[in-house]
Short mmCIF file of C-alpha atoms and ligand atoms in Angstrom, two decimals:
data_model
loop_
_atom_site.label_atom_id
_atom_site.label_comp_id
_atom_site.label_asym_id
_atom_site.label_seq_id
_atom_site.Cartn_x
_atom_site.Cartn_y
_atom_site.Cartn_z
CA UNK A 7 7.06 61.74 42.75
CA UNK A 8 10.65 60.82 42.16
CA UNK A 9 11.54 57.00 41.97
CA UNK A 10 15.27 57.97 41.84
CA UNK A 11 17.07 59.27 44.48
CA UNK A 12 20.79 59.91 44.63
CA UNK A 13 22.48 60.52 48.00
CA UNK A 14 25.47 62.42 47.99
CA UNK A 15 27.88 64.68 50.00
CA UNK A 16 27.98 68.75 49.52
CA UNK A 17 31.06 68.79 52.25
CA UNK A 18 34.55 67.20 52.60
CA UNK A 19 33.07 64.02 52.98
CA UNK A 20 31.41 62.30 56.44
CA UNK A 21 27.95 64.17 56.39
CA UNK A 22 26.12 61.05 57.46
CA UNK A 23 25.02 59.50 54.25
CA UNK A 24 25.09 56.04 55.53
CA UNK A 25 23.03 57.20 57.49
CA UNK A 26 20.04 58.50 55.47
CA UNK A 27 21.06 56.26 53.29
CA UNK A 28 20.02 53.68 54.97
CA UNK A 29 16.68 55.50 56.19
CA UNK A 30 15.93 56.05 52.66
CA UNK A 31 16.53 51.92 51.91
CA UNK A 32 13.39 51.03 53.36
CA UNK A 33 11.36 52.87 50.57
CA UNK A 34 13.91 51.20 47.90
CA UNK A 35 14.60 48.02 46.72
CA UNK A 36 17.87 48.75 44.18
CA UNK A 37 21.18 50.57 45.71
CA UNK A 38 23.94 51.21 44.13
CA UNK A 39 27.45 52.74 45.17
CA UNK A 40 29.03 54.42 41.54
CA UNK A 41 32.84 55.94 42.75
CA UNK A 42 35.64 55.54 44.73
CA UNK A 43 36.62 52.39 46.87
CA UNK A 44 36.86 51.51 50.15
CA UNK A 45 38.79 54.98 51.37
CA UNK A 46 34.67 55.32 52.18
CA UNK A 47 32.99 54.66 55.85
CA UNK A 48 30.16 55.18 56.06
CA UNK A 49 28.50 54.56 59.55
CA UNK A 50 24.92 52.96 60.26
CA UNK A 51 23.78 53.34 63.68
CA UNK A 52 20.51 51.07 64.63
CA UNK A 53 18.95 50.45 67.78
CA UNK A 54 23.04 48.84 69.90
CA UNK A 55 24.56 48.06 66.82
CA UNK A 56 26.66 50.39 65.29
CA UNK A 57 28.29 49.19 61.56
CA UNK A 58 30.35 50.44 59.32
CA UNK A 59 30.37 49.66 55.56
CA UNK A 60 33.91 51.11 53.10
CA UNK A 61 32.85 48.73 50.01
CA UNK A 62 29.67 47.96 50.08
CA UNK A 63 26.39 49.59 49.37
CA UNK A 64 24.48 51.13 52.96
CA UNK A 65 21.33 49.47 52.12
CA UNK A 66 22.29 45.85 52.81
CA UNK A 67 20.96 45.59 55.93
CA UNK A 68 17.46 45.75 55.27
CA UNK A 69 15.85 42.45 53.05
CA UNK A 70 14.39 42.62 50.24
CA UNK A 71 16.94 45.37 49.09
CA UNK A 72 19.97 44.28 46.08
CA UNK A 73 22.87 46.32 46.40
CA UNK A 74 25.00 46.82 43.41
CA UNK A 75 28.91 48.25 43.17
CA UNK A 76 29.03 49.75 39.46
CA UNK A 77 31.61 50.03 37.18
CA UNK A 78 33.25 53.49 38.63
CA UNK A 79 33.82 51.52 42.08
CA UNK A 80 38.13 50.74 43.05
CA UNK A 81 36.87 47.53 43.46
CA UNK A 82 39.81 45.67 46.43
CA UNK A 83 38.77 42.07 46.76
CA UNK A 84 40.89 41.37 49.98
CA UNK A 85 38.73 45.00 51.54
CA UNK A 86 35.39 43.51 50.31
CA UNK A 87 36.61 39.93 51.45
CA UNK A 88 37.17 41.16 54.87
CA UNK A 89 33.25 42.88 54.96
CA UNK A 90 31.74 40.23 53.20
CA UNK A 91 32.83 38.16 55.76
CA UNK A 92 32.23 41.11 59.16
CA UNK A 93 28.70 41.11 57.45
CA UNK A 94 28.19 37.18 57.72
CA UNK A 95 29.04 36.79 61.15
CA UNK A 96 26.41 39.32 62.15
CA UNK A 97 24.41 37.01 60.23
CA UNK A 98 23.27 39.84 56.94
CA UNK A 99 22.74 37.35 54.19
CA UNK A 100 24.87 38.91 52.11
CA UNK A 101 25.27 36.87 48.76
CA UNK A 102 21.83 37.83 48.73
CA UNK A 103 21.49 40.99 48.09
CA UNK A 104 24.77 42.19 46.44
CA UNK A 105 26.05 42.50 43.03
CA UNK A 106 28.87 43.16 41.48
CA UNK A 107 29.63 44.79 38.10
CA UNK A 108 32.60 43.23 36.22
CA UNK A 109 34.02 46.61 35.38
CA UNK A 110 35.18 47.22 38.78
CA UNK A 111 38.70 48.11 38.40
CA UNK A 112 40.86 45.99 41.11
CA UNK A 113 42.74 47.23 43.85
CA UNK A 114 45.63 45.03 44.64
CA UNK A 115 47.97 44.68 47.06
CA UNK A 116 50.50 46.56 45.11
CA UNK A 117 48.23 49.89 44.36
CA UNK A 118 47.83 50.35 48.21
CA UNK A 119 52.00 50.18 48.95
CA UNK A 120 52.46 52.21 46.76
CA UNK A 121 49.79 55.05 47.57
CA UNK A 122 51.43 54.42 50.37
CA UNK A 123 55.03 54.75 50.14
CA UNK A 124 54.16 58.72 47.60
CA UNK A 125 51.96 59.69 51.11
CA UNK A 126 55.22 58.71 52.93
CA UNK A 127 57.95 60.89 50.39
CA UNK A 128 56.17 63.59 50.36
CA UNK A 129 56.71 64.26 53.19
CA UNK A 130 55.22 67.79 54.27
CA UNK A 131 53.55 67.95 50.81
CA UNK A 132 51.73 64.66 51.21
CA UNK A 133 47.23 64.89 50.43
CA UNK A 134 47.05 63.11 53.70
CA UNK A 135 45.25 60.19 51.54
CA UNK A 136 43.75 57.11 53.43
CA UNK A 137 45.81 54.90 51.81
CA UNK A 138 43.42 52.40 50.50
CA UNK A 139 45.39 52.42 47.18
CA UNK A 140 42.72 54.34 45.66
CA UNK A 141 44.66 57.25 43.62
CA UNK A 142 47.33 54.33 42.32
CA UNK A 143 43.93 52.40 41.29
CA UNK A 144 42.18 55.49 39.00
CA UNK A 145 45.51 56.11 37.51
CA UNK A 146 45.62 52.62 36.15
CA UNK A 147 42.47 52.34 35.22
CA UNK A 148 42.86 55.54 33.02
CA UNK A 149 46.05 54.54 31.74
CA UNK A 150 44.42 51.65 30.47
CA UNK A 151 46.21 48.71 31.88
CA UNK A 152 44.39 47.91 35.06
CA UNK A 153 43.21 44.17 35.73
CA UNK A 154 38.81 44.31 36.79
CA UNK A 155 37.36 41.77 38.15
CA UNK A 156 35.93 40.59 34.85
CA UNK A 157 39.67 40.06 33.77
CA UNK A 158 39.59 37.12 36.95
CA UNK A 159 37.24 34.74 34.70
CA UNK A 160 39.51 34.07 31.96
CA UNK A 161 43.72 33.12 34.66
CA UNK A 162 45.54 32.91 31.40
CA UNK A 163 44.53 36.36 30.32
CA UNK A 164 44.60 37.88 33.88
CA UNK A 165 48.47 36.45 34.13
CA UNK A 166 50.02 38.22 30.84
CA UNK A 167 47.77 41.13 32.08
CA UNK A 168 49.07 41.41 35.13
CA UNK A 169 52.96 40.30 34.33
CA UNK A 170 52.58 43.82 32.40
CA UNK A 171 51.04 45.59 35.37
CA UNK A 172 53.50 44.60 37.28
CA UNK A 173 56.40 45.78 34.31
CA UNK A 174 55.22 49.44 34.81
CA UNK A 175 55.47 49.40 38.23
CA UNK A 176 59.00 48.29 38.57
CA UNK A 177 60.68 50.43 38.36
CA UNK A 178 57.94 52.40 41.36
CA UNK A 179 58.42 49.51 43.74
CA UNK A 180 62.25 49.59 43.71
CA UNK A 181 62.14 53.30 44.15
CA UNK A 182 60.09 53.07 47.26
CA UNK A 183 61.45 49.72 48.47
CA UNK A 184 58.35 48.50 49.00
CA UNK A 185 58.00 44.84 49.88
CA UNK A 186 54.53 42.95 48.72
CA UNK A 187 53.15 41.02 46.47
CA UNK A 188 55.60 38.70 43.84
CA UNK A 189 53.90 38.03 40.46
CA UNK A 190 54.00 34.29 41.42
CA UNK A 191 51.65 35.52 45.05
CA UNK A 192 49.00 37.44 43.35
CA UNK A 193 48.72 35.20 40.25
CA UNK A 194 48.06 32.15 43.40
CA UNK A 195 45.76 35.22 44.94
CA UNK A 196 43.80 35.77 41.75
CA UNK A 197 42.38 32.13 41.61
CA UNK A 198 41.20 33.17 44.95
CA UNK A 199 39.16 36.54 44.13
CA UNK A 200 37.70 35.01 40.98
CA UNK A 201 35.95 32.61 43.53
CA UNK A 202 35.05 35.42 45.75
CA UNK A 203 33.46 37.53 43.84
CA UNK A 204 32.49 35.02 40.89
CA UNK A 205 29.07 34.34 42.69
CA UNK A 206 28.22 38.27 42.82
CA UNK A 207 29.16 39.46 38.86
CA UNK A 208 26.44 40.82 36.91
CA UNK A 209 25.18 43.26 34.32
CA UNK A 210 25.11 46.02 36.23
CA UNK A 211 23.37 48.69 33.56
CA UNK A 212 21.02 45.88 32.70
CA UNK A 213 20.04 45.36 36.13
CA UNK A 214 19.29 48.85 36.98
CA UNK A 215 17.46 49.27 33.53
CA UNK A 216 15.44 45.93 34.50
CA UNK A 217 14.43 47.83 38.20
CA UNK A 218 13.14 51.22 36.39
CA UNK A 219 11.10 49.21 34.35
CA UNK A 220 9.81 47.26 36.75
CA UNK A 221 8.62 51.29 38.64
CA UNK A 222 11.18 50.63 41.16
CA UNK A 223 12.59 52.79 43.72
CA UNK A 224 16.25 53.08 43.42
CA UNK A 225 19.14 54.75 44.95
CA UNK A 226 22.58 56.10 44.08
CA UNK A 227 24.60 56.06 47.39
CA UNK A 228 27.82 58.61 47.16
CA UNK A 229 31.05 58.17 48.58
CA UNK A 230 33.26 61.14 49.37
CA UNK A 231 32.11 64.75 49.23
CA UNK A 232 31.77 67.42 46.55
CA UNK A 233 34.71 69.37 47.53
CA UNK A 234 36.72 66.50 47.80
CA UNK A 235 36.27 66.09 43.79
CA UNK A 236 38.80 65.84 41.59
CA UNK A 237 38.08 68.49 38.71
CA UNK A 238 35.64 70.34 41.00
CA UNK A 239 37.44 69.74 45.00
CA UNK A 240 39.90 71.98 46.50
CA UNK A 241 42.59 70.36 43.85
CA UNK A 242 45.67 68.57 44.31
CA UNK A 243 44.42 68.18 47.92
CA UNK A 244 40.89 66.00 46.54
CA UNK A 245 39.86 62.01 46.34
CA UNK A 246 41.22 59.73 42.42
CA UNK A 247 37.11 60.28 41.60
CA UNK A 248 34.51 62.61 40.18
CA UNK A 249 32.45 62.78 43.27
CA UNK A 250 30.03 64.70 42.32
CA UNK A 251 25.80 63.91 40.70
CA UNK A 252 27.18 63.41 37.19
CA UNK A 253 29.57 60.99 37.88
CA UNK A 254 26.88 58.45 39.36
CA UNK A 255 25.57 57.34 35.49
CA UNK A 256 29.08 56.84 34.20
CA UNK A 257 29.79 55.14 37.22
CA UNK A 258 27.05 52.53 37.67
CA UNK A 259 25.44 52.59 33.75
CA UNK A 260 21.90 54.77 33.00
CA UNK A 261 21.11 57.72 31.43
CA UNK A 262 20.75 61.26 33.47
CA UNK A 263 17.50 60.88 32.95
CA UNK A 264 17.66 58.01 35.33
CA UNK A 265 18.65 60.30 39.10
CA UNK A 266 15.35 62.38 39.85
CA UNK A 267 15.71 63.59 43.12
CA UNK A 268 19.65 64.41 44.28
CA UNK A 269 19.69 64.80 48.02
CA UNK A 270 22.93 66.77 49.02
CA UNK A 271 23.98 65.84 52.57
CA UNK A 272 25.67 68.96 55.02
CA UNK A 273 27.01 68.64 58.50
CA UNK A 274 25.31 71.74 59.94
CA UNK A 275 29.25 72.96 60.41
CA UNK A 276 31.81 72.18 58.48
CA UNK A 277 34.99 69.05 58.72
CA UNK A 278 37.71 67.86 57.01
CA UNK A 279 39.97 64.76 57.23
CA UNK A 280 43.92 65.15 55.64
CA UNK A 281 45.99 67.75 54.14
CA UNK A 282 43.89 71.24 51.99
CA UNK A 283 43.24 74.24 52.45
CA UNK A 284 39.60 75.04 54.73
CA UNK A 285 38.94 78.28 55.53
CA UNK A 286 36.47 78.17 58.61
CA UNK A 287 38.58 75.65 60.27
CA UNK A 288 38.11 76.56 64.00
CA UNK A 289 41.39 75.77 65.67
CA UNK A 290 40.25 77.42 69.92
CA UNK A 291 37.75 75.93 72.38
CA UNK A 292 34.17 75.70 69.79
CA UNK A 293 36.64 73.18 67.87
CA UNK A 294 37.13 71.06 70.61
CA UNK A 295 33.65 71.60 71.17
CA UNK A 296 32.27 70.10 67.48
CA UNK A 297 35.01 67.45 67.68
CA UNK A 298 33.94 65.94 70.92
CA UNK A 299 30.61 66.24 70.66
CA UNK A 300 30.37 65.12 66.99
CA UNK A 301 33.08 62.33 67.72
CA UNK A 302 34.72 63.67 65.28
CA UNK A 303 37.33 60.35 64.49
CA UNK A 304 37.34 59.32 60.64
CA UNK A 305 35.19 56.23 60.21
CA UNK A 306 37.88 54.38 57.93
CA UNK A 307 41.76 55.71 59.74
CA UNK A 308 40.47 56.99 62.97
CA UNK A 309 42.05 60.15 62.02
CA UNK A 310 40.99 63.06 63.97
CA UNK A 311 38.48 65.40 61.93
CA UNK A 312 39.68 68.96 61.45
CA UNK A 313 36.20 71.06 62.58
CA UNK A 314 34.64 74.23 61.13
CA UNK A 315 31.37 76.57 60.46
CA UNK A 316 28.88 75.80 58.16
CA UNK A 317 30.18 77.53 54.46
CA UNK A 318 27.85 78.97 53.18
CA UNK A 319 29.62 80.06 49.98
CA UNK A 320 31.15 76.66 49.36
CA UNK A 321 27.74 74.61 49.65
CA UNK A 322 26.00 77.30 47.18
CA UNK A 323 28.60 75.51 45.28
CA UNK A 324 28.18 72.18 45.75
CA UNK A 325 24.08 72.51 45.24
CA UNK A 326 25.15 74.25 41.58
CA UNK A 327 27.80 71.89 40.62
CA UNK A 328 25.31 68.76 41.53
CA UNK A 329 21.49 70.19 40.26
CA UNK A 330 20.89 69.98 44.19
CA UNK A 331 17.01 69.44 45.03
CA UNK A 332 16.55 69.41 48.33
CA UNK A 333 19.21 69.37 51.66
CA UNK A 334 19.53 67.14 54.74
CA UNK A 335 20.83 68.97 57.00
CA UNK A 336 23.08 66.38 60.00
CA UNK A 337 24.59 67.02 62.77
CA UNK A 338 22.55 69.99 64.08
CA UNK A 339 22.20 68.11 67.70
CA UNK A 340 26.50 68.41 67.91
CA UNK A 341 25.71 71.91 68.10
CA UNK A 342 23.51 72.12 70.97
CA UNK A 343 25.80 73.66 73.56
CA UNK A 344 27.95 75.79 71.77
CA UNK A 345 26.70 79.98 72.40
CA UNK A 346 27.80 82.01 69.38
CA UNK A 347 27.48 80.76 65.70
CA UNK A 348 29.33 82.10 62.93
CA UNK A 349 27.69 80.88 59.44
CA UNK A 350 30.49 81.86 56.69
CA UNK A 351 28.75 84.11 54.07
CA UNK A 352 31.71 85.20 51.61
CA UNK A 353 35.63 85.34 50.84
CA UNK A 354 38.02 88.09 50.81
CA UNK A 355 40.62 87.62 48.33
CA UNK A 356 43.45 90.64 47.57
CA UNK A 357 40.89 92.66 48.85
CA UNK A 358 37.97 91.67 46.87
CA UNK A 359 34.61 90.31 48.40
CA UNK A 360 33.79 87.41 46.19
CA UNK A 361 30.83 85.15 46.84
CA UNK A 362 32.61 81.62 44.68
CA UNK A 363 35.54 79.95 45.97
CA UNK A 364 38.01 80.37 44.11
CA UNK A 365 39.53 77.07 41.32
CA UNK A 366 42.33 75.15 43.28
CA UNK A 367 43.66 74.70 46.65
CA UNK A 368 46.30 77.95 46.34
CA UNK A 369 43.93 80.50 46.23
CA UNK A 370 41.25 78.52 48.48
CA UNK A 371 44.38 78.40 51.29
CA UNK A 372 44.40 82.78 51.04
CA UNK A 373 40.41 82.75 51.42
CA UNK A 374 39.07 84.69 54.83
CA UNK A 375 36.22 84.59 55.64
CA UNK A 376 33.74 86.74 56.04
CA UNK A 377 31.17 85.49 59.37
CA UNK A 378 27.76 86.25 59.67
CA UNK A 379 26.75 85.78 64.15
CA UNK A 380 23.71 83.60 65.02
CA UNK A 381 23.02 83.28 68.85
CA UNK A 382 23.09 79.61 69.65
CA UNK A 383 20.13 78.17 70.78
CA UNK A 384 22.19 76.02 74.10
CA UNK A 385 19.42 73.63 74.92
CA UNK A 386 18.83 69.99 73.31
CA UNK A 387 18.13 68.56 69.54
CA UNK A 388 18.36 64.99 70.20
CA UNK A 389 16.38 63.02 68.98
CA UNK A 390 13.50 64.95 68.20
CA UNK A 391 11.79 64.33 65.13
CA UNK A 392 9.22 67.09 64.23
CA UNK A 393 9.81 71.15 64.13
CA UNK A 394 8.27 71.82 66.53
CA UNK A 395 10.20 70.27 69.09
CA UNK A 396 13.32 72.41 67.82
CA UNK A 397 14.02 75.12 69.81
CA UNK A 398 13.33 78.54 67.81
CA UNK A 399 17.10 79.44 68.02
CA UNK A 400 17.75 76.77 66.13
CA UNK A 401 15.02 76.73 63.77
CA UNK A 402 16.40 80.22 62.34
CA UNK A 403 19.86 78.37 61.60
CA UNK A 404 18.76 76.37 59.63
CA UNK A 405 16.50 78.75 57.62
CA UNK A 406 19.38 81.10 57.47
CA UNK A 407 21.38 78.52 56.00
CA UNK A 408 18.60 77.81 53.65
CA UNK A 409 18.60 81.28 52.75
CA UNK A 410 22.07 81.95 52.25
CA UNK A 411 22.76 78.47 50.17
CA UNK A 412 19.54 79.32 48.31
CA UNK A 413 17.80 75.33 48.98
CA UNK A 414 15.65 74.39 51.73
CA UNK A 415 16.59 71.24 54.23
CA UNK A 416 14.27 68.60 53.14
CA UNK A 417 15.39 66.88 56.16
CA UNK A 418 16.95 67.78 59.32
CA UNK A 419 19.27 64.46 61.32
CA UNK A 420 19.17 65.32 64.54
CA UNK A 421 21.22 61.39 65.88
CA UNK A 422 23.35 59.22 64.79
CA UNK A 423 20.14 56.77 64.85
CA UNK A 424 18.22 56.23 61.85
CA UNK A 425 14.75 57.02 62.51
CA UNK A 426 16.62 60.60 64.60
CA UNK A 427 15.46 63.13 62.06
CA UNK A 428 12.70 65.39 60.84
CA UNK A 429 10.88 65.08 57.61
CA UNK A 430 9.85 67.48 56.49
CA UNK A 431 9.69 66.23 52.16
CA UNK A 432 10.53 63.01 51.86
CA UNK A 433 12.83 61.94 48.83
CA UNK A 434 10.89 59.15 47.13
CA UNK A 435 7.33 61.20 48.56
P1 LIG B 5 29.77 59.54 56.09
O1 LIG B 5 30.64 59.01 55.48
O2 LIG B 5 28.98 60.11 55.33
O3 LIG B 5 28.61 57.99 55.29
O4 LIG B 5 29.56 59.77 57.63
P2 LIG B 5 30.35 59.04 59.04
O5 LIG B 5 29.82 57.69 59.12
O6 LIG B 5 32.11 59.01 58.56
O7 LIG B 5 30.47 59.75 59.40
C1 LIG B 5 29.29 60.98 60.25
C2 LIG B 5 29.79 60.54 61.09
O8 LIG B 5 28.10 61.29 62.19
C3 LIG B 5 29.05 58.89 62.28
O9 LIG B 5 29.42 58.66 63.44
C4 LIG B 5 27.24 58.86 62.04
O10 LIG B 5 26.90 57.86 62.91
C5 LIG B 5 27.19 60.08 62.96
N1 LIG B 5 26.22 61.10 62.22
C6 LIG B 5 24.97 60.77 61.62
N2 LIG B 5 24.17 62.35 61.34
C7 LIG B 5 24.29 62.29 62.89
C8 LIG B 5 23.42 62.87 63.31
O11 LIG B 5 22.91 64.17 63.06
N3 LIG B 5 23.70 63.26 64.77
C9 LIG B 5 25.09 62.81 65.38
N4 LIG B 5 25.08 63.33 66.89
N5 LIG B 5 25.71 62.13 65.25
C10 LIG B 5 25.75 62.01 63.27
P1 LIG B 6 33.27 58.76 52.46
O1 LIG B 6 32.51 58.41 51.44
C1 LIG B 6 36.62 61.98 54.21
C2 LIG B 6 40.12 62.36 52.09
C3 LIG B 6 41.53 61.52 52.90
C4 LIG B 6 42.00 62.82 51.91
C5 LIG B 6 41.97 62.53 50.25
C6 LIG B 6 42.61 61.46 48.90
O2 LIG B 6 33.18 58.34 54.39
O3 LIG B 6 32.75 60.62 53.38
P2 LIG B 6 41.64 58.90 48.89
O4 LIG B 6 42.44 57.85 49.78
O5 LIG B 6 40.97 58.94 48.69
O6 LIG B 6 42.95 59.17 47.75
O7 LIG B 6 41.96 60.52 49.72
O8 LIG B 6 40.38 62.59 50.95
N1 LIG B 6 38.49 60.67 51.76
C7 LIG B 6 38.17 61.18 52.71
N2 LIG B 6 37.54 61.84 53.81
N3 LIG B 6 35.41 61.02 54.14
C8 LIG B 6 35.68 60.18 53.47
O9 LIG B 6 34.50 58.90 52.32
C9 LIG B 6 36.86 59.93 52.21
N4 LIG B 6 37.40 59.27 51.34
C10 LIG B 6 38.16 60.14 50.60
O10 LIG B 6 41.47 62.09 53.78
O11 LIG B 6 42.37 63.86 52.81
MG1 LIG B 7 32.63 58.63 56.24
#
């Protein structure tokens, strides 16, 4: 029996992690975010109410659960304030449920402005970031000049560190002609940030250990996806954090034995937002149909998501990188109308057939997919909750994906709502 489950994406994000975290939270007492920031957009659909969370863990709608933002998350106090107020307006008692690590690096308005200005200046070489300041904030963290949540509680030192940070960025702010909060405005704002954050700050590693010792169930919630990992993804078209399973420990403050089950969330097809190579991308009516039926628009930026066929080469590698225990296949219902389906089983590169992704974006961009065709089921799977309800061709498609990836689908998601799932193995069982 697993007492701790890590939920993460196996593709380029937006696999449906939020929905599944919300579902599994029914059985958990602690839900922990450990990397990324408000570049994430996790959608929860409960009845006729849709909630999109960017920073606060997707377990927050459940009573009696503690949601934690771990040290690996880059935290924008402005984004947090907006999210808290959105939830409080809906009657969610955030103060009772949220805890934040003092070691989270802050995303300040200058990081957001720098991210956007750099993207603009990069022209055709832009990454297609979410423009939320994620990259610049992680840069400051690694360079050891970041301001962290804890710094807000010693405002004299905060002001000194802020002046050093501003001095460091002065050249770039001038170079890109960036207008952002000046030093004095930000010093004043820091007083508000301190008031906002003070009630939430706690010793996160200690809290996780406490729950572990009590035998409580813990859920770790990844953001983005494996193919966006800064080391293992399609570099440089990636995010600025490690999105793979190993990051859950360093980004929250626990050891690897604190994670007993890794649930890899994967769409039954593929999507990507932003720039970068995408071997199975579709430019035809099948792609349009997936985009339309799957409502493939970014939950954070509203940008159209690029759509393509399932890529078994990438997913097999993603399972290996994360030590996946079982997969959760989402959005099967979106494929209900397609006549024929393709699955990418290998790549061709320079006349050779390869069964693993090459390193980096340049070689991946030169890969052509090798496809295997399967018939579509052209009947309804939306809302199915048992395998017997699924048409035979849909089951055959799922079984073939499992075979090619070498991993079982423990859950199949058949709609955006919390209870639209076929659950074969429950991760907490
Ligand atoms: P996340 O970032 O991984 O949490 O995923 P997003 O919330 O950005 O995007 C997933 C989208 O698909 C959301 O709009 C979900 O409501 C929706 N969704 C999740 N699972 C399913 C499913 O099985 N079927 C359908 N049709 N929609 C789903
Ligand atoms: P969730 O958690 C999909 C993508 C951006 C861009 C690249 C770098 O909802 O799955 P960044 O702003 O992080 O520097 O952008 O990463 N990206 C995501 N794509 N889902 C996400 O989060 C993403 N977060 C970042 O589109 O290509
Ligand atoms: Mg998303």
